[in-house]
mmCIF file of C-alpha atoms in Angstrom:
data_model
loop_
_atom_site.group_PDB
_atom_site.id
_atom_site.type_symbol
_atom_site.label_atom_id
_atom_site.label_comp_id
_atom_site.label_asym_id
_atom_site.label_seq_id
_atom_site.Cartn_x
_atom_site.Cartn_y
_atom_site.Cartn_z
ATOM 1 C CA UNK A 1 -1.717 -6.617 45.403
ATOM 2 C CA UNK A 2 -2.220 -7.790 41.869
ATOM 3 C CA UNK A 3 -2.975 -5.468 39.014
ATOM 4 C CA UNK A 4 -6.343 -7.173 38.377
ATOM 5 C CA UNK A 5 -7.293 -6.048 42.051
ATOM 6 C CA UNK A 6 -7.264 -2.375 41.139
ATOM 7 C CA UNK A 7 -10.132 -2.659 38.586
ATOM 8 C CA UNK A 8 -13.833 -2.149 39.708
ATOM 9 C CA UNK A 9 -14.988 -5.195 37.798
ATOM 10 C CA UNK A 10 -13.297 -8.623 37.349
ATOM 11 C CA UNK A 11 -11.086 -8.417 34.272
ATOM 12 C CA UNK A 12 -11.705 -12.151 33.549
ATOM 13 C CA UNK A 13 -15.551 -11.663 33.257
ATOM 14 C CA UNK A 14 -17.450 -12.903 30.064
ATOM 15 C CA UNK A 15 -17.607 -9.996 27.532
ATOM 16 C CA UNK A 16 -19.799 -10.442 24.526
ATOM 17 C CA UNK A 17 -17.907 -9.169 21.537
ATOM 18 C CA UNK A 18 -20.932 -8.424 19.455
ATOM 19 C CA UNK A 19 -24.521 -8.272 20.562
ATOM 20 C CA UNK A 20 -27.144 -8.206 17.781
ATOM 21 C CA UNK A 21 -30.781 -7.112 17.822
ATOM 22 C CA UNK A 22 -32.796 -10.055 18.948
ATOM 23 C CA UNK A 23 -30.025 -11.809 20.585
ATOM 24 C CA UNK A 24 -29.691 -9.552 23.517
ATOM 25 C CA UNK A 25 -30.385 -11.108 26.925
ATOM 26 C CA UNK A 26 -31.257 -8.714 29.803
ATOM 27 C CA UNK A 27 -27.852 -9.228 31.565
ATOM 28 C CA UNK A 28 -25.957 -8.488 28.334
ATOM 29 C CA UNK A 29 -27.984 -5.329 27.802
ATOM 30 C CA UNK A 30 -27.365 -4.257 31.428
ATOM 31 C CA UNK A 31 -23.573 -4.889 31.077
ATOM 32 C CA UNK A 32 -23.459 -2.836 27.891
ATOM 33 C CA UNK A 33 -25.301 -0.008 29.428
ATOM 34 C CA UNK A 34 -23.107 -0.043 32.614
ATOM 35 C CA UNK A 35 -19.893 -0.069 30.604
ATOM 36 C CA UNK A 36 -20.863 2.282 27.909
ATOM 37 C CA UNK A 37 -18.322 5.190 27.770
ATOM 38 C CA UNK A 38 -19.698 8.619 26.623
ATOM 39 C CA UNK A 39 -16.737 10.543 25.212
ATOM 40 C CA UNK A 40 -16.682 14.246 24.622
ATOM 41 C CA UNK A 41 -17.336 13.733 21.037
ATOM 42 C CA UNK A 42 -20.488 11.634 21.772
ATOM 43 C CA UNK A 43 -21.588 14.033 24.371
ATOM 44 C CA UNK A 44 -21.479 16.847 21.796
ATOM 45 C CA UNK A 45 -23.646 14.901 19.384
ATOM 46 C CA UNK A 46 -26.044 13.707 22.102
ATOM 47 C CA UNK A 47 -26.469 17.291 23.109
ATOM 48 C CA UNK A 48 -27.267 18.161 19.461
ATOM 49 C CA UNK A 49 -29.812 15.423 19.116
ATOM 50 C CA UNK A 50 -31.479 16.230 22.549
ATOM 51 C CA UNK A 51 -31.589 19.981 21.984
ATOM 52 C CA UNK A 52 -33.419 19.561 18.676
ATOM 53 C CA UNK A 53 -35.823 17.032 20.303
ATOM 54 C CA UNK A 54 -36.514 19.511 23.196
ATOM 55 C CA UNK A 55 -37.317 22.173 20.740
ATOM 56 C CA UNK A 56 -39.643 19.935 18.840
ATOM 57 C CA UNK A 57 -41.667 19.378 21.984
ATOM 58 C CA UNK A 58 -42.859 23.148 22.046
ATOM 59 C CA UNK A 59 -42.780 23.552 18.200
ATOM 60 C CA UNK A 60 -44.024 20.239 16.712
ATOM 61 C CA UNK A 61 -42.533 19.477 13.327
ATOM 62 C CA UNK A 62 -42.520 16.550 10.935
ATOM 63 C CA UNK A 63 -39.013 17.413 9.767
ATOM 64 C CA UNK A 64 -37.138 15.550 12.610
ATOM 65 C CA UNK A 65 -35.059 12.556 11.794
ATOM 66 C CA UNK A 66 -31.891 10.866 13.242
ATOM 67 C CA UNK A 67 -29.620 8.573 11.311
ATOM 68 C CA UNK A 68 -27.383 6.519 13.632
ATOM 69 C CA UNK A 69 -24.569 4.681 11.783
ATOM 70 C CA UNK A 70 -21.594 2.681 13.223
ATOM 71 C CA UNK A 71 -19.669 -0.529 13.070
ATOM 72 C CA UNK A 72 -19.267 -3.398 15.522
ATOM 73 C CA UNK A 73 -17.021 -2.248 18.306
ATOM 74 C CA UNK A 74 -17.358 1.571 17.596
#
């Protein structure tokens, strides 16, 4: 058995380093979503956003906003 055989996906598959808005093909988007890793830190931030969103469903407000910032590869 080779080390590459222990991985669920082929390690020599094509991986797009950067996918920009408007350049995304369906197969690239699918790969990004399938391989996205939600860390504990991200889970905490997602919970904060979704909790606020859920509260706004029952109590509508115009004071809701989300700023998402990051760098390629982050």
